[in-house]
Structure formats: structure tokens, C-alpha cells
Amino acid sequence: MQFLVSVLDDKTNSATPEEMTAITAFNERIMADGNWVFAGGLAAPDAATVVDNRDGGAIFTDGPYLESKEYIAGLWIMEAADLDAARKLVVEASKACNRRLEVRPFL
Amino acid sequence: MSDVEETITRVHHEEWARVIASLTRRFGDLDIAEESAAEAFATAVERWPDDGVPPNPGAWLTTTANRKAIDRLRRENKRDDKHKEAQMAYDDPPEPLGVIDDERLRLIFTCCHPALAMETRVALTLRMVGGLTVPEIARAFLVQETAMGQRITRAKAKIKAARIPYRVPAGDDLPQRVSGVLAVLFIVFNEGYLATSADTDPVRHELTAEAIRLARLIRALLPTDGEVVGLLALMLMTEARRTARVSSTGELVALDQQDRGSWDAALIAEGHRLVRERLAAGMPPGRYQILAAINAVHTSARDVRDTDWSQVVALYNQLVRVDPSPIVALNRAIAVAELDGPEVALATVDELEDSLAGYHAYHATRADLLRRLGHSQQSRAAYDKAIELAGNTAETAYLTRRRDQLG
């Protein structure tokens, strides 16, 4: 079962060298344990483009679909048996990257 | 109430959580479990008066609820794997008791999962483990029935969607998760013991009784957990004083004014026995065990003048180390007033203003200390503030009388 772990922040690409080291160590460990699927940082919302082609003739909007102070600055996709197993990983991930995280299962 | 009705009530208490737990394991769905269990109990209410109570009511209810669940799945045409699985498992021989007890424990831990909001955990535990109806829970927490129904429905949906496992947590996780379960029971108990609203009875026995019943269940399921024993002991000794705590005119009677002869001796004896059991275990006590020990000291004194205040303060010192919250500091100060005098206590209490200015007990404590020090005017102001913030009718009556007695 896969979980999306969103990194919540009001800045992008803001990890300190210490945080980067901790994140790398965490990633290497969960890769070894078979929990790692994917991870990556995201460009800031001002780099976002919203595309609406529901009615044909695509409309492009500059900026994110939702304005908020905090946004998703990065993400992990993790493999875990259930929410308890995922929570354990996310508790460590939050410590490693020193950010608040949101965890949601894929359907 | 007829014999059969009494039996049904008792069986409902004893078997509800088992039936829910067994169905949840089989169908993997709290919704189906709850609705089918409710239907099975409704069928029992219909049939048992004529047919008589079956020799094994629990097994009858589980079988009936299973049948209802399968009917429901069939009606809803959910012919998925779960349905097939359920049908295959349908004629299983009944599980040995130990397995079912594990199931109940799983149910409790699922309802008290930390991914759920605390108020949701309370509601879900009362519904799924306690078997209270949605209107009963709504009444207990003064919310609309529809809102409470929605809260429980959403909680069940979240358990499913967020992939909250139906499981007793293992190893390292267990103590932390037990503390969440105990917190839920303590909220239920306290709401019963000191109802927070002016719209209900000041003391609500149905909630204190339910919290104690569930604590006993958890103790039976987790007999070696010291904090479970501690909380049960604490609740028993508190419950023992319940009837002495409100006067015939509906006013709160403070501990030092209570008629100790009307305390429930059996509950106190049981609480003391549990506290001794924990002392004998020789393990460092947690919050509930220390609170229970404090209660044991209070309930050991035949007269308030015999209270061993140095022991009480020593226990509070221990509690402050485990739980350094301002509320604990406030309660410690109340004991310090008895040992070292109100002036020493007042100095400590005044330091808590920043954190407790919105808490009625802070102002009530200050008012009492100021009164004892002869500062009538300041005391009156503190009583006013306490009365403004208190929600419990018995407490408001008590504080008002104390204020009006000031010279």
C-alpha cells in the first residue's frame, strides 16, 4: 500500500546542509527496508500553471489553484503495510527534514 | 423491568463490543459491524420475550449479526472478495474466548487511534466499545444527534480511507497508545463527574459508570499495565465520593466538608487494594497511579483533620515531575496550603496566572486562599471570576455561597 507524504512549508528548496544529510540518511535507510518509492522537492507555487481543458480550448492560469501561505514543498511516496507502519516512517521523516508532513494513503 | 429485559440489558453491556469486534474482523468494516450488531440486538428484543433467552446469548447474537451482515452485503450487491470471504468464513466454529478478547482490544485501539481527533475517539469508543446509542452520546456531550451521527460516520470512513489498521499495537508503540485509550476514558469519567454544562445534571452517573466499566474491561484485557490499574483505582475512589459531593440543594460539597460516612466503602476498599497492588509491583508510577495514590491518602482519613498532608504534597511533588502542567501545579498548591499555610500556597498560585487565567479552578483556589488570609475584597473579585467561568451548576452554587459569606 502506498502513502503520499507531503512536506508542508512556506519556502521552497530551503533545507539546510544538516537537514539534507538527515534526509539522505533517512532515504537510504527506507530504500534498504523497501519502503521507498519516490521522493522529490517541488518548485514554489508561483512556478505553477493551472490548465483547464474540460470544455476544450485549454485555459491556462498563471499561479497555483490555491493561494495559501504554506504549500506542498516536496513529497515522498512510501510503501507501508498500513497507517501505523506509515506513521512510524513519517515521524522519522519529519524529524529528518525538520518540517511538518501530511500523510495520505493512495486509493 | 421484566427478567428478559434485564437480561437483554446485561447481555448488551457484556456482549456488544464482542459482537462488533468479531464482525469487524470478519468483514473489515466498522459500519457493517455496527449496523448488523444493532439489528441483531433489535431482533433479540423482539424474540427473546417469546422464545426465551438462548443458552449462549453472545454466540446467538454473533451468529444473528453475521447473518444480518451477509444479508446487508447481498442487498447492497457488494459481491466483492470481502463478501465471498465472509460467506466462506460464515460457518467457522466459534473462536475460543481469548481470541475474542484480543478482538475487543483491537477494537478499542482502533477507536482510540491517534490519527483521530480526541473528541472523535471519545464518541467512537462509546459507540463501538461501550454500545451507547448515538442519541445517548449526543446527549452526553451536548451536541445535536445528527452532528454526533455524522461525527461517528466520518470517523468510521476515515478509519477505512486512511488505512488505520484494526490491530493491537505491538511492542514500543503499546504504552504510548494505551495512554490515548486511558485519556479517552478519563474524559468520559470527568464529564460524568463534573459535567461542564449548566444544562445537565451536575453529576452524571451514567458516564462515570460507563468509564469504570470500560476501564475494568481494559484492565481484564491488559492486566499488567500499571497505568490502567491506576486509572481504574482513581476512578473507583472518586466515584465512591460521588453521592457525598452534591448537597440535597444541588450545591457542590468540597472534600473537607463531605460526610465521609456516606462514601462508598466497597469502592474505596477496591481502590486501595489496586493502589497497594501497584506499590507492590515496585515499578515507577505514571500519572494515573500517582493520582490514585493521592486519592488513597484522602480516602484513608476518617476525618479531614486526619489527612496526611505531607504525604499528599510528596505525591504531588512526584506528579509534577511526571506531568509538569500548570493544573498539576495548582492542585499541588492546594495541598501546600494545608501543610505550609495559605500564604505560601498563594505565592505559587499567583505564578500560574499566565497559563490558567481562563480556568475557573484557578480563580476558585485563589479566592479560597485570599479568604483564608482575610483579603475579602480580592477574594470576592476572584470568586466573581470563578463563577463567571464555571459551567457546572453545583460548583456555581457553591462558589456563589462562599462569595456571599465574605464579610
PDB file of N, CA and C in Angstrom, chain B residues 221-301:
ATOM      1  N   LEU B 221      -8.215  -6.989  29.883  1.00  0.00           N
ATOM      2  CA  LEU B 221      -7.527  -7.289  28.629  1.00  0.00           C
ATOM      3  C   LEU B 221      -6.024  -7.007  28.713  1.00  0.00           C
ATOM      4  N   LEU B 222      -5.634  -6.042  29.541  1.00  0.00           N
ATOM      5  CA  LEU B 222      -4.220  -5.666  29.686  1.00  0.00           C
ATOM      6  C   LEU B 222      -3.842  -5.680  31.172  1.00  0.00           C
ATOM      7  N   PRO B 223      -3.842  -6.848  31.795  1.00  0.00           N
ATOM      8  CA  PRO B 223      -3.722  -6.890  33.262  1.00  0.00           C
ATOM      9  C   PRO B 223      -2.394  -6.373  33.805  1.00  0.00           C
ATOM     10  N   THR B 224      -1.354  -6.318  32.987  1.00  0.00           N
ATOM     11  CA  THR B 224      -0.054  -5.929  33.545  1.00  0.00           C
ATOM     12  C   THR B 224       0.246  -4.445  33.377  1.00  0.00           C
ATOM     13  N   ASP B 225      -0.650  -3.689  32.776  1.00  0.00           N
ATOM     14  CA  ASP B 225      -0.372  -2.262  32.575  1.00  0.00           C
ATOM     15  C   ASP B 225      -0.704  -1.470  33.842  1.00  0.00           C
ATOM     16  N   GLY B 226       0.332  -0.907  34.457  1.00  0.00           N
ATOM     17  CA  GLY B 226       0.166  -0.219  35.732  1.00  0.00           C
ATOM     18  C   GLY B 226      -0.740   1.000  35.647  1.00  0.00           C
ATOM     19  N   GLU B 227      -0.680   1.727  34.544  1.00  0.00           N
ATOM     20  CA  GLU B 227      -1.494   2.926  34.419  1.00  0.00           C
ATOM     21  C   GLU B 227      -2.981   2.601  34.266  1.00  0.00           C
ATOM     22  N   VAL B 228      -3.273   1.456  33.660  1.00  0.00           N
ATOM     23  CA  VAL B 228      -4.668   1.021  33.556  1.00  0.00           C
ATOM     24  C   VAL B 228      -5.213   0.784  34.966  1.00  0.00           C
ATOM     25  N   VAL B 229      -4.419   0.084  35.783  1.00  0.00           N
ATOM     26  CA  VAL B 229      -4.813  -0.168  37.170  1.00  0.00           C
ATOM     27  C   VAL B 229      -4.956   1.163  37.911  1.00  0.00           C
ATOM     28  N   GLY B 230      -3.986   2.055  37.677  1.00  0.00           N
ATOM     29  CA  GLY B 230      -4.003   3.357  38.341  1.00  0.00           C
ATOM     30  C   GLY B 230      -5.260   4.142  38.017  1.00  0.00           C
ATOM     31  N   LEU B 231      -5.620   4.171  36.737  1.00  0.00           N
ATOM     32  CA  LEU B 231      -6.807   4.935  36.343  1.00  0.00           C
ATOM     33  C   LEU B 231      -8.069   4.304  36.925  1.00  0.00           C
ATOM     34  N   LEU B 232      -8.141   2.982  36.885  1.00  0.00           N
ATOM     35  CA  LEU B 232      -9.317   2.322  37.449  1.00  0.00           C
ATOM     36  C   LEU B 232      -9.436   2.660  38.939  1.00  0.00           C
ATOM     37  N   ALA B 233      -8.319   2.562  39.671  1.00  0.00           N
ATOM     38  CA  ALA B 233      -8.330   2.860  41.104  1.00  0.00           C
ATOM     39  C   ALA B 233      -8.759   4.305  41.350  1.00  0.00           C
ATOM     40  N   LEU B 234      -8.203   5.204  40.560  1.00  0.00           N
ATOM     41  CA  LEU B 234      -8.533   6.624  40.687  1.00  0.00           C
ATOM     42  C   LEU B 234     -10.035   6.857  40.483  1.00  0.00           C
ATOM     43  N   MET B 235     -10.579   6.224  39.466  1.00  0.00           N
ATOM     44  CA  MET B 235     -11.998   6.421  39.176  1.00  0.00           C
ATOM     45  C   MET B 235     -12.872   5.788  40.264  1.00  0.00           C
ATOM     46  N   LEU B 236     -12.473   4.640  40.777  1.00  0.00           N
ATOM     47  CA  LEU B 236     -13.276   3.985  41.813  1.00  0.00           C
ATOM     48  C   LEU B 236     -13.339   4.835  43.079  1.00  0.00           C
ATOM     49  N   MET B 237     -12.179   5.386  43.477  1.00  0.00           N
ATOM     50  CA  MET B 237     -12.144   6.177  44.718  1.00  0.00           C
ATOM     51  C   MET B 237     -12.860   7.518  44.534  1.00  0.00           C
ATOM     52  N   THR B 238     -12.844   8.020  43.317  1.00  0.00           N
ATOM     53  CA  THR B 238     -13.563   9.259  43.040  1.00  0.00           C
ATOM     54  C   THR B 238     -15.066   8.990  43.022  1.00  0.00           C
ATOM     55  N   GLU B 239     -15.435   7.899  42.347  1.00  0.00           N
ATOM     56  CA  GLU B 239     -16.844   7.501  42.266  1.00  0.00           C
ATOM     57  C   GLU B 239     -17.409   7.229  43.666  1.00  0.00           C
ATOM     58  N   ALA B 240     -16.567   6.712  44.552  1.00  0.00           N
ATOM     59  CA  ALA B 240     -17.010   6.393  45.915  1.00  0.00           C
ATOM     60  C   ALA B 240     -17.547   7.634  46.630  1.00  0.00           C
ATOM     61  N   ARG B 241     -17.063   8.796  46.241  1.00  0.00           N
ATOM     62  CA  ARG B 241     -17.439  10.036  46.918  1.00  0.00           C
ATOM     63  C   ARG B 241     -18.561  10.784  46.192  1.00  0.00           C
ATOM     64  N   ARG B 242     -19.040  10.172  45.112  1.00  0.00           N
ATOM     65  CA  ARG B 242     -19.962  10.888  44.230  1.00  0.00           C
ATOM     66  C   ARG B 242     -21.196  11.423  44.957  1.00  0.00           C
ATOM     67  N   THR B 243     -21.853  10.555  45.730  1.00  0.00           N
ATOM     68  CA  THR B 243     -23.111  10.996  46.331  1.00  0.00           C
ATOM     69  C   THR B 243     -22.884  12.030  47.429  1.00  0.00           C
ATOM     70  N   ALA B 244     -21.680  12.017  48.027  1.00  0.00           N
ATOM     71  CA  ALA B 244     -21.389  12.987  49.093  1.00  0.00           C
ATOM     72  C   ALA B 244     -21.010  14.345  48.521  1.00  0.00           C
ATOM     73  N   ARG B 245     -20.846  14.391  47.223  1.00  0.00           N
ATOM     74  CA  ARG B 245     -20.244  15.564  46.610  1.00  0.00           C
ATOM     75  C   ARG B 245     -21.229  16.659  46.252  1.00  0.00           C
ATOM     76  N   VAL B 246     -22.518  16.305  46.165  1.00  0.00           N
ATOM     77  CA  VAL B 246     -23.524  17.317  45.861  1.00  0.00           C
ATOM     78  C   VAL B 246     -24.578  17.276  46.971  1.00  0.00           C
ATOM     79  N   SER B 247     -24.901  18.439  47.518  1.00  0.00           N
ATOM     80  CA  SER B 247     -25.857  18.501  48.618  1.00  0.00           C
ATOM     81  C   SER B 247     -27.276  18.325  48.098  1.00  0.00           C
ATOM     82  N   SER B 248     -28.220  18.182  49.040  1.00  0.00           N
ATOM     83  CA  SER B 248     -29.617  17.996  48.636  1.00  0.00           C
ATOM     84  C   SER B 248     -30.138  19.224  47.888  1.00  0.00           C
ATOM     85  N   THR B 249     -29.484  20.366  48.095  1.00  0.00           N
ATOM     86  CA  THR B 249     -29.927  21.569  47.381  1.00  0.00           C
ATOM     87  C   THR B 249     -29.146  21.778  46.082  1.00  0.00           C
ATOM     88  N   GLY B 250     -28.353  20.762  45.681  1.00  0.00           N
ATOM     89  CA  GLY B 250     -27.668  20.849  44.397  1.00  0.00           C
ATOM     90  C   GLY B 250     -26.398  21.669  44.437  1.00  0.00           C
ATOM     91  N   GLU B 251     -25.810  21.759  45.622  1.00  0.00           N
ATOM     92  CA  GLU B 251     -24.579  22.536  45.731  1.00  0.00           C
ATOM     93  C   GLU B 251     -23.398  21.597  45.906  1.00  0.00           C
ATOM     94  N   LEU B 252     -22.276  21.962  45.291  1.00  0.00           N
ATOM     95  CA  LEU B 252     -21.069  21.165  45.439  1.00  0.00           C
ATOM     96  C   LEU B 252     -20.623  21.167  46.905  1.00  0.00           C
ATOM     97  N   VAL B 253     -20.256  19.989  47.398  1.00  0.00           N
ATOM     98  CA  VAL B 253     -19.719  19.907  48.754  1.00  0.00           C
ATOM     99  C   VAL B 253     -18.233  19.605  48.625  1.00  0.00           C
ATOM    100  N   ALA B 254     -17.389  20.514  49.098  1.00  0.00           N
ATOM    101  CA  ALA B 254     -15.938  20.342  48.966  1.00  0.00           C
ATOM    102  C   ALA B 254     -15.484  19.142  49.802  1.00  0.00           C
ATOM    103  N   LEU B 255     -14.337  18.612  49.433  1.00  0.00           N
ATOM    104  CA  LEU B 255     -13.811  17.401  50.076  1.00  0.00           C
ATOM    105  C   LEU B 255     -13.777  17.524  51.603  1.00  0.00           C
ATOM    106  N   ASP B 256     -13.374  18.685  52.105  1.00  0.00           N
ATOM    107  CA  ASP B 256     -13.232  18.831  53.557  1.00  0.00           C
ATOM    108  C   ASP B 256     -14.574  18.919  54.275  1.00  0.00           C
ATOM    109  N   GLN B 257     -15.651  19.141  53.521  1.00  0.00           N
ATOM    110  CA  GLN B 257     -16.977  19.265  54.138  1.00  0.00           C
ATOM    111  C   GLN B 257     -17.821  17.998  53.961  1.00  0.00           C
ATOM    112  N   GLN B 258     -17.306  17.033  53.215  1.00  0.00           N
ATOM    113  CA  GLN B 258     -18.149  15.878  52.876  1.00  0.00           C
ATOM    114  C   GLN B 258     -18.394  14.970  54.074  1.00  0.00           C
ATOM    115  N   ASP B 259     -19.588  14.351  54.065  1.00  0.00           N
ATOM    116  CA  ASP B 259     -19.920  13.347  55.075  1.00  0.00           C
ATOM    117  C   ASP B 259     -19.219  12.056  54.685  1.00  0.00           C
ATOM    118  N   ARG B 260     -18.116  11.791  55.364  1.00  0.00           N
ATOM    119  CA  ARG B 260     -17.273  10.658  54.958  1.00  0.00           C
ATOM    120  C   ARG B 260     -17.969   9.324  55.200  1.00  0.00           C
ATOM    121  N   GLY B 261     -18.968   9.347  56.097  1.00  0.00           N
ATOM    122  CA  GLY B 261     -19.721   8.118  56.348  1.00  0.00           C
ATOM    123  C   GLY B 261     -20.538   7.687  55.138  1.00  0.00           C
ATOM    124  N   SER B 262     -20.816   8.651  54.231  1.00  0.00           N
ATOM    125  CA  SER B 262     -21.635   8.284  53.075  1.00  0.00           C
ATOM    126  C   SER B 262     -20.789   7.880  51.862  1.00  0.00           C
ATOM    127  N   TRP B 263     -19.481   7.887  52.030  1.00  0.00           N
ATOM    128  CA  TRP B 263     -18.634   7.388  50.941  1.00  0.00           C
ATOM    129  C   TRP B 263     -18.865   5.891  50.788  1.00  0.00           C
ATOM    130  N   ASP B 264     -18.721   5.416  49.558  1.00  0.00           N
ATOM    131  CA  ASP B 264     -18.934   4.004  49.285  1.00  0.00           C
ATOM    132  C   ASP B 264     -17.699   3.191  49.706  1.00  0.00           C
ATOM    133  N   ALA B 265     -17.837   2.500  50.844  1.00  0.00           N
ATOM    134  CA  ALA B 265     -16.686   1.809  51.436  1.00  0.00           C
ATOM    135  C   ALA B 265     -16.141   0.708  50.520  1.00  0.00           C
ATOM    136  N   ALA B 266     -17.034   0.042  49.814  1.00  0.00           N
ATOM    137  CA  ALA B 266     -16.582  -1.070  48.970  1.00  0.00           C
ATOM    138  C   ALA B 266     -15.716  -0.564  47.819  1.00  0.00           C
ATOM    139  N   LEU B 267     -16.155   0.542  47.211  1.00  0.00           N
ATOM    140  CA  LEU B 267     -15.366   1.100  46.100  1.00  0.00           C
ATOM    141  C   LEU B 267     -14.010   1.596  46.607  1.00  0.00           C
ATOM    142  N   ILE B 268     -14.023   2.237  47.787  1.00  0.00           N
ATOM    143  CA  ILE B 268     -12.762   2.725  48.346  1.00  0.00           C
ATOM    144  C   ILE B 268     -11.822   1.557  48.641  1.00  0.00           C
ATOM    145  N   ALA B 269     -12.389   0.503  49.233  1.00  0.00           N
ATOM    146  CA  ALA B 269     -11.555  -0.665  49.556  1.00  0.00           C
ATOM    147  C   ALA B 269     -10.940  -1.244  48.281  1.00  0.00           C
ATOM    148  N   GLU B 270     -11.747  -1.315  47.238  1.00  0.00           N
ATOM    149  CA  GLU B 270     -11.218  -1.858  45.975  1.00  0.00           C
ATOM    150  C   GLU B 270     -10.117  -0.947  45.415  1.00  0.00           C
ATOM    151  N   GLY B 271     -10.362   0.376  45.475  1.00  0.00           N
ATOM    152  CA  GLY B 271      -9.350   1.329  45.004  1.00  0.00           C
ATOM    153  C   GLY B 271      -8.054   1.193  45.797  1.00  0.00           C
ATOM    154  N   HIS B 272      -8.173   1.092  47.122  1.00  0.00           N
ATOM    155  CA  HIS B 272      -6.972   0.948  47.961  1.00  0.00           C
ATOM    156  C   HIS B 272      -6.211  -0.332  47.615  1.00  0.00           C
ATOM    157  N   ARG B 273      -6.986  -1.393  47.383  1.00  0.00           N
ATOM    158  CA  ARG B 273      -6.346  -2.667  47.044  1.00  0.00           C
ATOM    159  C   ARG B 273      -5.537  -2.529  45.745  1.00  0.00           C
ATOM    160  N   LEU B 274      -6.110  -1.828  44.774  1.00  0.00           N
ATOM    161  CA  LEU B 274      -5.411  -1.646  43.495  1.00  0.00           C
ATOM    162  C   LEU B 274      -4.157  -0.787  43.669  1.00  0.00           C
ATOM    163  N   VAL B 275      -4.259   0.257  44.506  1.00  0.00           N
ATOM    164  CA  VAL B 275      -3.086   1.108  44.752  1.00  0.00           C
ATOM    165  C   VAL B 275      -1.978   0.282  45.413  1.00  0.00           C
ATOM    166  N   ARG B 276      -2.366  -0.547  46.395  1.00  0.00           N
ATOM    167  CA  ARG B 276      -1.359  -1.400  47.050  1.00  0.00           C
ATOM    168  C   ARG B 276      -0.733  -2.376  46.061  1.00  0.00           C
ATOM    169  N   GLU B 277      -1.578  -2.887  45.163  1.00  0.00           N
ATOM    170  CA  GLU B 277      -1.075  -3.815  44.149  1.00  0.00           C
ATOM    171  C   GLU B 277       0.016  -3.145  43.316  1.00  0.00           C
ATOM    172  N   ARG B 278      -0.199  -1.859  42.977  1.00  0.00           N
ATOM    173  CA  ARG B 278       0.794  -1.150  42.176  1.00  0.00           C
ATOM    174  C   ARG B 278       2.053  -0.849  42.984  1.00  0.00           C
ATOM    175  N   LEU B 279       1.867  -0.494  44.275  1.00  0.00           N
ATOM    176  CA  LEU B 279       3.037  -0.248  45.126  1.00  0.00           C
ATOM    177  C   LEU B 279       3.879  -1.506  45.219  1.00  0.00           C
ATOM    178  N   ALA B 280       3.205  -2.653  45.358  1.00  0.00           N
ATOM    179  CA  ALA B 280       3.912  -3.919  45.498  1.00  0.00           C
ATOM    180  C   ALA B 280       4.669  -4.267  44.218  1.00  0.00           C
ATOM    181  N   ALA B 281       4.164  -3.783  43.081  1.00  0.00           N
ATOM    182  CA  ALA B 281       4.828  -4.086  41.810  1.00  0.00           C
ATOM    183  C   ALA B 281       6.199  -3.413  41.732  1.00  0.00           C
ATOM    184  N   GLY B 282       6.369  -2.310  42.504  1.00  0.00           N
ATOM    185  CA  GLY B 282       7.673  -1.657  42.589  1.00  0.00           C
ATOM    186  C   GLY B 282       8.147  -0.985  41.313  1.00  0.00           C
ATOM    187  N   MET B 283       7.208  -0.683  40.414  1.00  0.00           N
ATOM    188  CA  MET B 283       7.585  -0.011  39.157  1.00  0.00           C
ATOM    189  C   MET B 283       7.379   1.495  39.333  1.00  0.00           C
ATOM    190  N   PRO B 284       8.181   2.319  38.639  1.00  0.00           N
ATOM    191  CA  PRO B 284       7.936   3.758  38.751  1.00  0.00           C
ATOM    192  C   PRO B 284       6.521   4.093  38.270  1.00  0.00           C
ATOM    193  N   PRO B 285       5.747   4.795  39.094  1.00  0.00           N
ATOM    194  CA  PRO B 285       4.348   5.026  38.751  1.00  0.00           C
ATOM    195  C   PRO B 285       4.180   6.140  37.723  1.00  0.00           C
ATOM    196  N   GLY B 286       3.168   6.021  36.908  1.00  0.00           N
ATOM    197  CA  GLY B 286       2.802   7.082  35.980  1.00  0.00           C
ATOM    198  C   GLY B 286       1.755   7.979  36.617  1.00  0.00           C
ATOM    199  N   ARG B 287       1.271   8.903  35.817  1.00  0.00           N
ATOM    200  CA  ARG B 287       0.342   9.936  36.252  1.00  0.00           C
ATOM    201  C   ARG B 287      -0.883   9.389  36.988  1.00  0.00           C
ATOM    202  N   TYR B 288      -1.548   8.403  36.391  1.00  0.00           N
ATOM    203  CA  TYR B 288      -2.786   7.912  37.000  1.00  0.00           C
ATOM    204  C   TYR B 288      -2.513   7.179  38.310  1.00  0.00           C
ATOM    205  N   GLN B 289      -1.380   6.467  38.363  1.00  0.00           N
ATOM    206  CA  GLN B 289      -1.061   5.764  39.595  1.00  0.00           C
ATOM    207  C   GLN B 289      -0.787   6.749  40.730  1.00  0.00           C
ATOM    208  N   ILE B 290      -0.118   7.856  40.416  1.00  0.00           N
ATOM    209  CA  ILE B 290       0.162   8.857  41.462  1.00  0.00           C
ATOM    210  C   ILE B 290      -1.145   9.528  41.894  1.00  0.00           C
ATOM    211  N   LEU B 291      -1.990   9.865  40.918  1.00  0.00           N
ATOM    212  CA  LEU B 291      -3.285  10.471  41.265  1.00  0.00           C
ATOM    213  C   LEU B 291      -4.107   9.510  42.131  1.00  0.00           C
ATOM    214  N   ALA B 292      -4.031   8.233  41.807  1.00  0.00           N
ATOM    215  CA  ALA B 292      -4.748   7.235  42.610  1.00  0.00           C
ATOM    216  C   ALA B 292      -4.183   7.197  44.024  1.00  0.00           C
ATOM    217  N   ALA B 293      -2.848   7.271  44.135  1.00  0.00           N
ATOM    218  CA  ALA B 293      -2.219   7.243  45.463  1.00  0.00           C
ATOM    219  C   ALA B 293      -2.664   8.467  46.278  1.00  0.00           C
ATOM    220  N   ILE B 294      -2.761   9.625  45.635  1.00  0.00           N
ATOM    221  CA  ILE B 294      -3.220  10.838  46.329  1.00  0.00           C
ATOM    222  C   ILE B 294      -4.652  10.626  46.832  1.00  0.00           C
ATOM    223  N   ASN B 295      -5.473  10.044  45.970  1.00  0.00           N
ATOM    224  CA  ASN B 295      -6.850   9.758  46.359  1.00  0.00           C
ATOM    225  C   ASN B 295      -6.913   8.743  47.505  1.00  0.00           C
ATOM    226  N   ALA B 296      -5.979   7.813  47.489  1.00  0.00           N
ATOM    227  CA  ALA B 296      -5.947   6.813  48.560  1.00  0.00           C
ATOM    228  C   ALA B 296      -5.641   7.488  49.894  1.00  0.00           C
ATOM    229  N   VAL B 297      -4.738   8.472  49.881  1.00  0.00           N
ATOM    230  CA  VAL B 297      -4.425   9.189  51.122  1.00  0.00           C
ATOM    231  C   VAL B 297      -5.680   9.921  51.625  1.00  0.00           C
ATOM    232  N   HIS B 298      -6.351  10.624  50.733  1.00  0.00           N
ATOM    233  CA  HIS B 298      -7.561  11.356  51.126  1.00  0.00           C
ATOM    234  C   HIS B 298      -8.630  10.415  51.672  1.00  0.00           C
ATOM    235  N   THR B 299      -8.834   9.301  50.979  1.00  0.00           N
ATOM    236  CA  THR B 299      -9.937   8.417  51.382  1.00  0.00           C
ATOM    237  C   THR B 299      -9.560   7.534  52.561  1.00  0.00           C
ATOM    238  N   SER B 300      -8.284   7.565  52.977  1.00  0.00           N
ATOM    239  CA  SER B 300      -7.888   6.800  54.167  1.00  0.00           C
ATOM    240  C   SER B 300      -8.242   7.545  55.445  1.00  0.00           C
ATOM    241  N   ALA B 301      -8.371   8.878  55.346  1.00  0.00           N
ATOM    242  CA  ALA B 301      -8.610   9.679  56.551  1.00  0.00           C
ATOM    243  C   ALA B 301     -10.089   9.610  56.927  1.00  0.00           C
TER     244      ALA B 301
END
